[in-house]
Amino acid sequence: MSRRTTADVPGLVAKARSGDARSVARLISLVEDASPLLREVMALLAPLAGGAHVVGITGSPGVGKSTSTNALVGALRRQGKRVGVLAVDPSSPFSGGALLGDRIRMQDHALDPEVYIRSMASRGHLGGLSWAAPQALRVLDAAGCDVILVETVGVGQSEVEIASMADTTLVLLAPGMGDGIQAAKAGILEIGDLYVINKADRDGADTVRRELRGMLALGERPEGSWNQPILKTVAMRDEGVDEVVEAIDAHLAHLRDSGELARRRALRAREEIEAIAVTSLRERWGDVHARTELDVLAEQVVAGTTDPYAAADELLATYAE
Amino acid sequence: MSRRTTADVPGLVAKARSGDARSVARLISLVEDASPLLREVMALLAPLAGGAHVVGITGSPGVGKSTSTNALVGALRRQGKRVGVLAVDPSSPFSGGALLGDRIRMQDHALDPEVYIRSMASRGHLGGLSWAAPQALRVLDAAGCDVILVETVGVGQSEVEIASMADTTLVLLAPGMGDGIQAAKAGILEIGDLYVINKADRDGADTVRRELRGMLALGERPEGSWNQPILKTVAMRDEGVDEVVEAIDAHLAHLRDSGELARRRALRAREEIEAIAVTSLRERWGDVHARTELDVLAEQVVAGTTDPYAAADELLATYAE
């Protein structure tokens, strides 16, 4: 992963736009590295993004997320679509390249020039999604991807965060994993726009479907809202995958027609702006090399001469000057 | 849990100070409810806090956290110390009272006027520790507790956050739970100031100790740094618990002598101030009922007429005016 800080950003953006995979990769690296060029990259990408349908793919380990993603890429390619894949691994401290891993995971598509595959580690607070993930999405979007699949590698809370980045969230289940209960526990039931029971050739697929249907029926839905479909696949043998793509398309159409797409994306942009603003403030407050106003206030709190709320007011007042 | 917003705060603080458990409980409720009186409470507590030794207790489910906490309270009471217990449950959406739960969990001490027991749910972002937890600590501290035990009920990442609030972090393990590996995975090894192998009468206690010792030896430590002790207890039978209290005291003495106590507490105060300031800013930005500057910026980002970084700059500039 290069850490050079000079680059012909407009040239890279133009080449990425025309389908040059190396330029796409280079732009994502600039974003991930929080390069000084980050702002230039983002400013140039802004008018180009917004065309991609972002589909989040979540599910417990063992349900076949990688295989399903791979099969979905194949189905989307059969429709002639340009596809981006962003695999986010919250458990990995390493980001960027992961090229070998990408090639192994997605070997069917690694050489297809219309498929961009990228792994990212999560570097966010408490194992949350990387702050860089939304920016990487924007790169893939601006590069002309029709669909971007965002897949969590690993487990946990970041699944809910994936959903917050996606237009459409696909929740994968499999028979015989007690998934129904697990999904309910993890709050996954609320986030799914469609549910796919993979490994549907195994015993218990209908039980999972029935349980899931029952749980979904419990939730109240306002009139005209999306009716979450439950589909079955055997991703390994490519069975049922085209139907999943159809359902994904149908959901996008629903989002467009209902105005929900604009609402979701505005919410996402809000969160993104807010997170960047907060990070920027923290950097100003928290320069660990200098003795900052915050350090002085912290010592006063420890000494009991002020309290943390009064100190926070003072910190904000200092900043506003 | 009362939500009245009038109260004689100075009177409550004075009564809490003199050992009135109901006033302590009332002050913590004011803090938890983010009552309009919160700032008054915190300002009055500030000069009174700082005397308590905050001990965090973490460990996987099943190692005997509650039993150990209960036994530690007993040992501390034998020394005549006033003890606070803050049990934080990150999985519970409910906070406050939980009185019945408290009484059952700590029935040995529920009637002791020198022991304050409080359960708190975590309401933080993504299951993190409640923002109210540091403030509740401050109430117990100002109420004259010599030692405050902070225990996580449940599992997960909040353990690391508990450590960030504590002067001393005690990591509990037990034989036969594959704890060594689990601890290493969870990053617990780096946060422990002392390790206690509970249920030490069971097979495998020495194996756990050996594995742990081996893993601790791998970490590099600067000269003069604290040598994390590994102790054994059978908390259920009160065995080895006085030795744990001795080790906790020894760690506090080390923190004082090395200047580390002041450093840790200043860091904690920094994080607290910063979190309050960020929360306050988010509230100003994010009024969901009004159409805010942030909403306008978010729509511009969606439309591609600006990018999130430029939007964040604008948001901050608006605020600074």
PDB file of C-alpha atoms in Angstrom, chain A residues 21-285:
ATOM      1  CA  ALA A  21      -9.041  -0.972 -11.771  1.00  0.00           C
ATOM      2  CA  ARG A  22      -5.610   0.157 -10.613  1.00  0.00           C
ATOM      3  CA  SER A  23      -6.761   3.743 -10.379  1.00  0.00           C
ATOM      4  CA  VAL A  24      -9.782   2.669  -8.378  1.00  0.00           C
ATOM      5  CA  ALA A  25      -7.505   0.752  -6.005  1.00  0.00           C
ATOM      6  CA  ARG A  26      -5.161   3.715  -5.714  1.00  0.00           C
ATOM      7  CA  LEU A  27      -8.016   6.082  -4.861  1.00  0.00           C
ATOM      8  CA  ILE A  28      -9.321   3.740  -2.172  1.00  0.00           C
ATOM      9  CA  SER A  29      -5.823   3.551  -0.703  1.00  0.00           C
ATOM     10  CA  LEU A  30      -5.624   7.347  -0.606  1.00  0.00           C
ATOM     11  CA  VAL A  31      -8.939   7.353   1.244  1.00  0.00           C
ATOM     12  CA  GLU A  32      -7.949   4.589   3.638  1.00  0.00           C
ATOM     13  CA  ASP A  33      -4.617   6.148   4.464  1.00  0.00           C
ATOM     14  CA  ALA A  34      -6.319   9.431   5.289  1.00  0.00           C
ATOM     15  CA  SER A  35      -3.895  10.892   2.804  1.00  0.00           C
ATOM     16  CA  PRO A  36      -3.485  14.674   2.623  1.00  0.00           C
ATOM     17  CA  LEU A  37      -5.076  14.269  -0.794  1.00  0.00           C
ATOM     18  CA  LEU A  38      -8.247  12.829   0.750  1.00  0.00           C
ATOM     19  CA  ARG A  39     -10.151  16.083   0.533  1.00  0.00           C
ATOM     20  CA  GLU A  40      -9.201  16.622  -3.080  1.00  0.00           C
ATOM     21  CA  VAL A  41     -10.284  13.054  -3.875  1.00  0.00           C
ATOM     22  CA  MET A  42     -13.626  13.469  -2.137  1.00  0.00           C
ATOM     23  CA  ALA A  43     -14.326  16.839  -3.761  1.00  0.00           C
ATOM     24  CA  LEU A  44     -13.689  15.411  -7.227  1.00  0.00           C
ATOM     25  CA  LEU A  45     -15.782  12.309  -6.568  1.00  0.00           C
ATOM     26  CA  ALA A  46     -18.791  14.140  -5.151  1.00  0.00           C
ATOM     27  CA  PRO A  47     -20.516  15.000  -8.452  1.00  0.00           C
ATOM     28  CA  LEU A  48     -19.789  11.543  -9.868  1.00  0.00           C
ATOM     29  CA  ALA A  49     -21.267   9.404  -7.104  1.00  0.00           C
ATOM     30  CA  GLY A  50     -24.868   8.463  -6.362  1.00  0.00           C
ATOM     31  CA  GLY A  51     -25.508   6.095  -9.234  1.00  0.00           C
ATOM     32  CA  ALA A  52     -24.685   2.856  -7.474  1.00  0.00           C
ATOM     33  CA  HIS A  53     -27.122   0.653  -5.630  1.00  0.00           C
ATOM     34  CA  VAL A  54     -25.430  -0.237  -2.345  1.00  0.00           C
ATOM     35  CA  VAL A  55     -26.409  -3.687  -1.077  1.00  0.00           C
ATOM     36  CA  GLY A  56     -25.280  -4.799   2.363  1.00  0.00           C
ATOM     37  CA  ILE A  57     -24.884  -8.521   2.988  1.00  0.00           C
ATOM     38  CA  THR A  58     -24.907  -9.718   6.580  1.00  0.00           C
ATOM     39  CA  GLY A  59     -25.343 -12.982   8.403  1.00  0.00           C
ATOM     40  CA  SER A  60     -23.745 -15.215  10.992  1.00  0.00           C
ATOM     41  CA  PRO A  61     -20.498 -17.021  10.195  1.00  0.00           C
ATOM     42  CA  GLY A  62     -21.148 -20.242   8.314  1.00  0.00           C
ATOM     43  CA  VAL A  63     -24.233 -19.181   6.381  1.00  0.00           C
ATOM     44  CA  GLY A  64     -22.183 -18.815   3.210  1.00  0.00           C
ATOM     45  CA  LYS A  65     -21.648 -15.084   2.908  1.00  0.00           C
ATOM     46  CA  SER A  66     -18.603 -15.294   0.665  1.00  0.00           C
ATOM     47  CA  THR A  67     -20.139 -17.936  -1.576  1.00  0.00           C
ATOM     48  CA  SER A  68     -23.345 -15.943  -1.831  1.00  0.00           C
ATOM     49  CA  THR A  69     -21.510 -12.727  -2.617  1.00  0.00           C
ATOM     50  CA  ASN A  70     -19.544 -14.565  -5.270  1.00  0.00           C
ATOM     51  CA  ALA A  71     -22.734 -15.989  -6.797  1.00  0.00           C
ATOM     52  CA  LEU A  72     -24.441 -12.585  -6.708  1.00  0.00           C
ATOM     53  CA  VAL A  73     -21.521 -11.019  -8.537  1.00  0.00           C
ATOM     54  CA  GLY A  74     -21.923 -13.706 -11.207  1.00  0.00           C
ATOM     55  CA  ALA A  75     -25.644 -13.048 -11.576  1.00  0.00           C
ATOM     56  CA  LEU A  76     -25.108  -9.289 -11.783  1.00  0.00           C
ATOM     57  CA  ARG A  77     -22.377  -9.757 -14.371  1.00  0.00           C
ATOM     58  CA  ARG A  78     -24.751 -11.840 -16.497  1.00  0.00           C
ATOM     59  CA  GLN A  79     -26.883  -8.700 -16.626  1.00  0.00           C
ATOM     60  CA  GLY A  80     -23.869  -6.740 -17.804  1.00  0.00           C
ATOM     61  CA  LYS A  81     -23.592  -4.696 -14.635  1.00  0.00           C
ATOM     62  CA  ARG A  82     -20.382  -3.270 -13.256  1.00  0.00           C
ATOM     63  CA  VAL A  83     -19.997  -4.576  -9.715  1.00  0.00           C
ATOM     64  CA  GLY A  84     -18.048  -3.432  -6.683  1.00  0.00           C
ATOM     65  CA  VAL A  85     -17.428  -5.631  -3.658  1.00  0.00           C
ATOM     66  CA  LEU A  86     -16.345  -4.133  -0.363  1.00  0.00           C
ATOM     67  CA  ALA A  87     -15.512  -6.797   2.218  1.00  0.00           C
ATOM     68  CA  VAL A  88     -15.199  -5.258   5.657  1.00  0.00           C
ATOM     69  CA  ASP A  89     -13.419  -7.239   8.321  1.00  0.00           C
ATOM     70  CA  PRO A  90     -14.006  -5.743  11.733  1.00  0.00           C
ATOM     71  CA  SER A  91     -11.695  -8.205  13.418  1.00  0.00           C
ATOM     72  CA  SER A  92      -8.669  -7.439  11.338  1.00  0.00           C
ATOM     73  CA  PRO A  93      -6.320  -4.653  12.307  1.00  0.00           C
ATOM     74  CA  PHE A  94      -4.910  -4.674   8.800  1.00  0.00           C
ATOM     75  CA  SER A  95      -6.421  -2.883   5.903  1.00  0.00           C
ATOM     76  CA  GLY A  96      -5.712  -2.121   2.296  1.00  0.00           C
ATOM     77  CA  GLY A  97      -4.230  -4.666  -0.004  1.00  0.00           C
ATOM     78  CA  ALA A  98      -5.284  -8.075   1.261  1.00  0.00           C
ATOM     79  CA  LEU A  99      -4.935  -8.976  -2.386  1.00  0.00           C
ATOM     80  CA  LEU A 100      -4.257 -12.626  -1.956  1.00  0.00           C
ATOM     81  CA  GLY A 101      -7.261 -12.964   0.302  1.00  0.00           C
ATOM     82  CA  ASP A 102      -9.432 -11.138  -2.216  1.00  0.00           C
ATOM     83  CA  ARG A 103      -8.290 -13.386  -5.047  1.00  0.00           C
ATOM     84  CA  ILE A 104      -8.943 -16.529  -3.081  1.00  0.00           C
ATOM     85  CA  ARG A 105     -12.308 -15.348  -1.844  1.00  0.00           C
ATOM     86  CA  MET A 106     -13.540 -14.208  -5.195  1.00  0.00           C
ATOM     87  CA  GLN A 107     -11.512 -16.212  -7.628  1.00  0.00           C
ATOM     88  CA  ASP A 108     -14.339 -16.494 -10.125  1.00  0.00           C
ATOM     89  CA  HIS A 109     -14.268 -12.754 -10.665  1.00  0.00           C
ATOM     90  CA  ALA A 110     -10.769 -11.597  -9.786  1.00  0.00           C
ATOM     91  CA  LEU A 111      -9.791 -11.190 -13.430  1.00  0.00           C
ATOM     92  CA  ASP A 112     -13.036  -9.600 -14.603  1.00  0.00           C
ATOM     93  CA  PRO A 113     -12.289  -5.929 -15.400  1.00  0.00           C
ATOM     94  CA  GLU A 114     -15.896  -5.008 -14.598  1.00  0.00           C
ATOM     95  CA  VAL A 115     -15.630  -6.254 -11.013  1.00  0.00           C
ATOM     96  CA  TYR A 116     -13.799  -4.317  -8.301  1.00  0.00           C
ATOM     97  CA  ILE A 117     -13.060  -6.227  -5.137  1.00  0.00           C
ATOM     98  CA  ARG A 118     -11.688  -4.598  -2.044  1.00  0.00           C
ATOM     99  CA  SER A 119     -11.084  -5.767   1.502  1.00  0.00           C
ATOM    100  CA  MET A 120     -11.022  -3.294   4.322  1.00  0.00           C
ATOM    101  CA  ALA A 121     -10.233  -3.665   7.953  1.00  0.00           C
ATOM    102  CA  SER A 122     -12.341  -1.811  10.397  1.00  0.00           C
ATOM    103  CA  ARG A 123     -10.462   0.774  12.330  1.00  0.00           C
ATOM    104  CA  GLY A 124     -13.391   2.433  13.964  1.00  0.00           C
ATOM    105  CA  HIS A 125     -13.941   2.900  17.649  1.00  0.00           C
ATOM    106  CA  LEU A 126     -14.741  -0.323  19.500  1.00  0.00           C
ATOM    107  CA  GLY A 127     -14.620  -2.550  16.477  1.00  0.00           C
ATOM    108  CA  GLY A 128     -17.146  -0.491  14.612  1.00  0.00           C
ATOM    109  CA  LEU A 129     -17.001  -0.004  10.904  1.00  0.00           C
ATOM    110  CA  SER A 130     -14.107   1.873   9.522  1.00  0.00           C
ATOM    111  CA  TRP A 131     -14.739   5.558   8.983  1.00  0.00           C
ATOM    112  CA  ALA A 132     -13.113   4.956   5.623  1.00  0.00           C
ATOM    113  CA  ALA A 133     -15.796   2.533   4.457  1.00  0.00           C
ATOM    114  CA  PRO A 134     -18.288   5.212   3.337  1.00  0.00           C
ATOM    115  CA  GLN A 135     -15.502   6.963   1.436  1.00  0.00           C
ATOM    116  CA  ALA A 136     -14.424   3.727  -0.237  1.00  0.00           C
ATOM    117  CA  LEU A 137     -18.043   3.211  -1.267  1.00  0.00           C
ATOM    118  CA  ARG A 138     -17.991   6.634  -2.824  1.00  0.00           C
ATOM    119  CA  VAL A 139     -14.916   5.728  -4.853  1.00  0.00           C
ATOM    120  CA  LEU A 140     -16.545   2.562  -6.188  1.00  0.00           C
ATOM    121  CA  ASP A 141     -19.744   4.508  -6.861  1.00  0.00           C
ATOM    122  CA  ALA A 142     -17.932   7.247  -8.781  1.00  0.00           C
ATOM    123  CA  ALA A 143     -16.014   4.577 -10.701  1.00  0.00           C
ATOM    124  CA  GLY A 144     -19.296   3.621 -12.315  1.00  0.00           C
ATOM    125  CA  CYS A 145     -20.321   0.539 -10.379  1.00  0.00           C
ATOM    126  CA  ASP A 146     -23.986  -0.220 -10.881  1.00  0.00           C
ATOM    127  CA  VAL A 147     -24.166  -2.306  -7.741  1.00  0.00           C
ATOM    128  CA  ILE A 148     -21.831  -2.383  -4.745  1.00  0.00           C
ATOM    129  CA  LEU A 149     -22.025  -5.366  -2.429  1.00  0.00           C
ATOM    130  CA  VAL A 150     -20.835  -4.598   1.088  1.00  0.00           C
ATOM    131  CA  GLU A 151     -20.088  -7.747   2.996  1.00  0.00           C
ATOM    132  CA  THR A 152     -19.015  -8.093   6.603  1.00  0.00           C
ATOM    133  CA  VAL A 153     -16.346 -10.670   7.182  1.00  0.00           C
ATOM    134  CA  GLY A 154     -16.644 -11.802  10.744  1.00  0.00           C
ATOM    135  CA  VAL A 155     -19.320 -11.178  13.252  1.00  0.00           C
ATOM    136  CA  GLY A 156     -21.039  -8.749  15.419  1.00  0.00           C
ATOM    137  CA  GLN A 157     -22.454  -5.358  15.803  1.00  0.00           C
ATOM    138  CA  SER A 158     -20.962  -3.966  12.647  1.00  0.00           C
ATOM    139  CA  GLU A 159     -23.749  -5.729  10.801  1.00  0.00           C
ATOM    140  CA  VAL A 160     -26.112  -3.052  11.953  1.00  0.00           C
ATOM    141  CA  GLU A 161     -23.640  -0.431  10.801  1.00  0.00           C
ATOM    142  CA  ILE A 162     -23.363  -2.082   7.397  1.00  0.00           C
ATOM    143  CA  ALA A 163     -27.098  -1.699   7.113  1.00  0.00           C
ATOM    144  CA  SER A 164     -26.788   1.993   7.856  1.00  0.00           C
ATOM    145  CA  MET A 165     -24.526   2.369   4.817  1.00  0.00           C
ATOM    146  CA  ALA A 166     -26.635   0.295   2.444  1.00  0.00           C
ATOM    147  CA  ASP A 167     -29.684   1.123   0.352  1.00  0.00           C
ATOM    148  CA  THR A 168     -30.754  -2.501   0.596  1.00  0.00           C
ATOM    149  CA  THR A 169     -29.793  -4.941   3.316  1.00  0.00           C
ATOM    150  CA  LEU A 170     -29.779  -8.648   2.609  1.00  0.00           C
ATOM    151  CA  VAL A 171     -29.748 -10.914   5.638  1.00  0.00           C
ATOM    152  CA  LEU A 172     -28.404 -14.416   5.001  1.00  0.00           C
ATOM    153  CA  LEU A 173     -29.528 -17.377   7.065  1.00  0.00           C
ATOM    154  CA  ALA A 174     -28.943 -21.116   6.837  1.00  0.00           C
ATOM    155  CA  PRO A 175     -30.746 -24.144   8.234  1.00  0.00           C
ATOM    156  CA  GLY A 176     -29.651 -25.778  11.437  1.00  0.00           C
ATOM    157  CA  MET A 177     -27.867 -22.864  12.969  1.00  0.00           C
ATOM    158  CA  GLY A 178     -30.492 -21.609  15.374  1.00  0.00           C
ATOM    159  CA  ASP A 179     -30.396 -18.539  13.199  1.00  0.00           C
ATOM    160  CA  GLY A 180     -33.902 -17.446  13.879  1.00  0.00           C
ATOM    161  CA  ILE A 181     -33.195 -16.799  17.497  1.00  0.00           C
ATOM    162  CA  GLN A 182     -29.740 -15.458  16.780  1.00  0.00           C
ATOM    163  CA  ALA A 183     -31.091 -13.028  14.240  1.00  0.00           C
ATOM    164  CA  ALA A 184     -33.750 -11.826  16.614  1.00  0.00           C
ATOM    165  CA  LYS A 185     -31.128 -11.343  19.293  1.00  0.00           C
ATOM    166  CA  ALA A 186     -28.737  -9.477  17.099  1.00  0.00           C
ATOM    167  CA  GLY A 187     -31.401  -7.058  15.972  1.00  0.00           C
ATOM    168  CA  ILE A 188     -30.949  -8.326  12.441  1.00  0.00           C
ATOM    169  CA  LEU A 189     -34.652  -8.815  11.962  1.00  0.00           C
ATOM    170  CA  GLU A 190     -35.254  -5.110  11.977  1.00  0.00           C
ATOM    171  CA  ILE A 191     -32.563  -4.336   9.458  1.00  0.00           C
ATOM    172  CA  GLY A 192     -33.313  -6.837   6.690  1.00  0.00           C
ATOM    173  CA  ASP A 193     -34.934  -5.648   3.488  1.00  0.00           C
ATOM    174  CA  LEU A 194     -34.756  -9.163   2.177  1.00  0.00           C
ATOM    175  CA  TYR A 195     -33.901 -12.508   3.714  1.00  0.00           C
ATOM    176  CA  VAL A 196     -32.121 -15.311   1.939  1.00  0.00           C
ATOM    177  CA  ILE A 197     -32.012 -18.812   3.340  1.00  0.00           C
ATOM    178  CA  ASN A 198     -28.866 -20.262   1.841  1.00  0.00           C
ATOM    179  CA  LYS A 199     -28.008 -23.987   1.801  1.00  0.00           C
ATOM    180  CA  ALA A 200     -31.723 -24.479   1.203  1.00  0.00           C
ATOM    181  CA  ASP A 201     -31.107 -28.041   0.058  1.00  0.00           C
ATOM    182  CA  ARG A 202     -30.436 -28.980   3.665  1.00  0.00           C
ATOM    183  CA  ASP A 203     -32.953 -30.149   6.200  1.00  0.00           C
ATOM    184  CA  GLY A 204     -34.635 -27.423   8.102  1.00  0.00           C
ATOM    185  CA  ALA A 205     -34.793 -24.705   5.444  1.00  0.00           C
ATOM    186  CA  ASP A 206     -38.570 -24.622   5.652  1.00  0.00           C
ATOM    187  CA  THR A 207     -38.448 -24.440   9.428  1.00  0.00           C
ATOM    188  CA  VAL A 208     -36.172 -21.419   9.240  1.00  0.00           C
ATOM    189  CA  ARG A 209     -38.498 -19.840   6.716  1.00  0.00           C
ATOM    190  CA  ARG A 210     -41.554 -20.471   8.863  1.00  0.00           C
ATOM    191  CA  GLU A 211     -39.899 -19.131  11.999  1.00  0.00           C
ATOM    192  CA  LEU A 212     -38.661 -16.073  10.206  1.00  0.00           C
ATOM    193  CA  ARG A 213     -42.054 -15.411   8.640  1.00  0.00           C
ATOM    194  CA  GLY A 214     -43.598 -15.681  12.065  1.00  0.00           C
ATOM    195  CA  MET A 215     -41.163 -13.233  13.579  1.00  0.00           C
ATOM    196  CA  LEU A 216     -41.532 -10.756  10.738  1.00  0.00           C
ATOM    197  CA  ALA A 217     -45.308 -10.917  11.095  1.00  0.00           C
ATOM    198  CA  LEU A 218     -44.976  -9.716  14.673  1.00  0.00           C
ATOM    199  CA  GLY A 219     -43.596  -6.385  13.613  1.00  0.00           C
ATOM    200  CA  GLU A 220     -46.064  -3.664  12.744  1.00  0.00           C
ATOM    201  CA  ARG A 221     -45.662  -2.083   9.377  1.00  0.00           C
ATOM    202  CA  PRO A 222     -47.324   1.044   8.085  1.00  0.00           C
ATOM    203  CA  GLU A 223     -49.414   0.723   4.941  1.00  0.00           C
ATOM    204  CA  GLY A 224     -47.519   0.744   1.667  1.00  0.00           C
ATOM    205  CA  SER A 225     -44.304  -0.323   3.322  1.00  0.00           C
ATOM    206  CA  TRP A 226     -41.997  -2.917   1.842  1.00  0.00           C
ATOM    207  CA  ASN A 227     -42.906  -6.520   2.400  1.00  0.00           C
ATOM    208  CA  GLN A 228     -39.632  -8.253   3.122  1.00  0.00           C
ATOM    209  CA  PRO A 229     -39.339 -11.330   0.908  1.00  0.00           C
ATOM    210  CA  ILE A 230     -37.788 -14.572   2.103  1.00  0.00           C
ATOM    211  CA  LEU A 231     -35.915 -16.385  -0.655  1.00  0.00           C
ATOM    212  CA  LYS A 232     -34.040 -19.659  -0.829  1.00  0.00           C
ATOM    213  CA  THR A 233     -30.697 -20.297  -2.485  1.00  0.00           C
ATOM    214  CA  VAL A 234     -28.000 -22.868  -2.849  1.00  0.00           C
ATOM    215  CA  ALA A 235     -25.299 -20.358  -3.654  1.00  0.00           C
ATOM    216  CA  MET A 236     -22.679 -23.044  -4.138  1.00  0.00           C
ATOM    217  CA  ARG A 237     -24.674 -24.398  -7.118  1.00  0.00           C
ATOM    218  CA  ASP A 238     -25.955 -20.978  -8.209  1.00  0.00           C
ATOM    219  CA  GLU A 239     -29.553 -21.943  -7.464  1.00  0.00           C
ATOM    220  CA  GLY A 240     -32.022 -19.184  -6.739  1.00  0.00           C
ATOM    221  CA  VAL A 241     -29.441 -16.438  -7.142  1.00  0.00           C
ATOM    222  CA  ASP A 242     -31.070 -14.710 -10.115  1.00  0.00           C
ATOM    223  CA  GLU A 243     -34.242 -14.450  -8.041  1.00  0.00           C
ATOM    224  CA  VAL A 244     -32.277 -12.702  -5.318  1.00  0.00           C
ATOM    225  CA  VAL A 245     -31.026 -10.172  -7.853  1.00  0.00           C
ATOM    226  CA  GLU A 246     -34.631  -9.628  -8.975  1.00  0.00           C
ATOM    227  CA  ALA A 247     -35.698  -9.011  -5.385  1.00  0.00           C
ATOM    228  CA  ILE A 248     -32.827  -6.582  -4.892  1.00  0.00           C
ATOM    229  CA  ASP A 249     -33.925  -4.697  -8.007  1.00  0.00           C
ATOM    230  CA  ALA A 250     -37.522  -4.695  -6.813  1.00  0.00           C
ATOM    231  CA  HIS A 251     -36.445  -3.225  -3.510  1.00  0.00           C
ATOM    232  CA  LEU A 252     -34.534  -0.464  -5.250  1.00  0.00           C
ATOM    233  CA  ALA A 253     -37.609   0.348  -7.315  1.00  0.00           C
ATOM    234  CA  HIS A 254     -39.669   0.477  -4.136  1.00  0.00           C
ATOM    235  CA  LEU A 255     -37.111   2.765  -2.477  1.00  0.00           C
ATOM    236  CA  ARG A 256     -37.220   5.105  -5.483  1.00  0.00           C
ATOM    237  CA  ASP A 257     -40.998   5.163  -5.764  1.00  0.00           C
ATOM    238  CA  SER A 258     -41.598   5.697  -2.073  1.00  0.00           C
ATOM    239  CA  GLY A 259     -39.033   8.452  -1.660  1.00  0.00           C
ATOM    240  CA  GLU A 260     -37.297   6.227   0.879  1.00  0.00           C
ATOM    241  CA  LEU A 261     -34.080   6.122  -1.156  1.00  0.00           C
ATOM    242  CA  ALA A 262     -33.547   9.862  -0.837  1.00  0.00           C
ATOM    243  CA  ARG A 263     -34.444   9.696   2.847  1.00  0.00           C
ATOM    244  CA  ARG A 264     -31.995   6.869   3.585  1.00  0.00           C
ATOM    245  CA  ARG A 265     -29.212   8.502   1.653  1.00  0.00           C
ATOM    246  CA  ALA A 266     -29.729  11.866   3.325  1.00  0.00           C
ATOM    247  CA  LEU A 267     -29.601  10.150   6.709  1.00  0.00           C
ATOM    248  CA  ARG A 268     -26.407   8.385   5.700  1.00  0.00           C
ATOM    249  CA  ALA A 269     -24.858  11.663   4.515  1.00  0.00           C
ATOM    250  CA  ARG A 270     -25.863  13.314   7.792  1.00  0.00           C
ATOM    251  CA  GLU A 271     -24.100  10.660   9.798  1.00  0.00           C
ATOM    252  CA  GLU A 272     -21.073  10.854   7.583  1.00  0.00           C
ATOM    253  CA  ILE A 273     -20.778  14.639   7.859  1.00  0.00           C
ATOM    254  CA  GLU A 274     -21.294  14.497  11.600  1.00  0.00           C
ATOM    255  CA  ALA A 275     -18.659  11.802  12.056  1.00  0.00           C
ATOM    256  CA  ILE A 276     -16.132  13.759  10.024  1.00  0.00           C
ATOM    257  CA  ALA A 277     -16.879  16.952  11.958  1.00  0.00           C
ATOM    258  CA  VAL A 278     -16.527  15.186  15.301  1.00  0.00           C
ATOM    259  CA  THR A 279     -13.269  13.528  14.219  1.00  0.00           C
ATOM    260  CA  SER A 280     -11.951  16.865  13.094  1.00  0.00           C
ATOM    261  CA  LEU A 281     -12.853  18.482  16.428  1.00  0.00           C
ATOM    262  CA  ARG A 282     -11.291  15.660  18.389  1.00  0.00           C
ATOM    263  CA  GLU A 283      -8.100  16.123  16.446  1.00  0.00           C
ATOM    264  CA  ARG A 284      -8.008  19.794  17.331  1.00  0.00           C
ATOM    265  CA  TRP A 285      -8.737  19.143  20.998  1.00  0.00           C
TER     266      TRP A 285
END
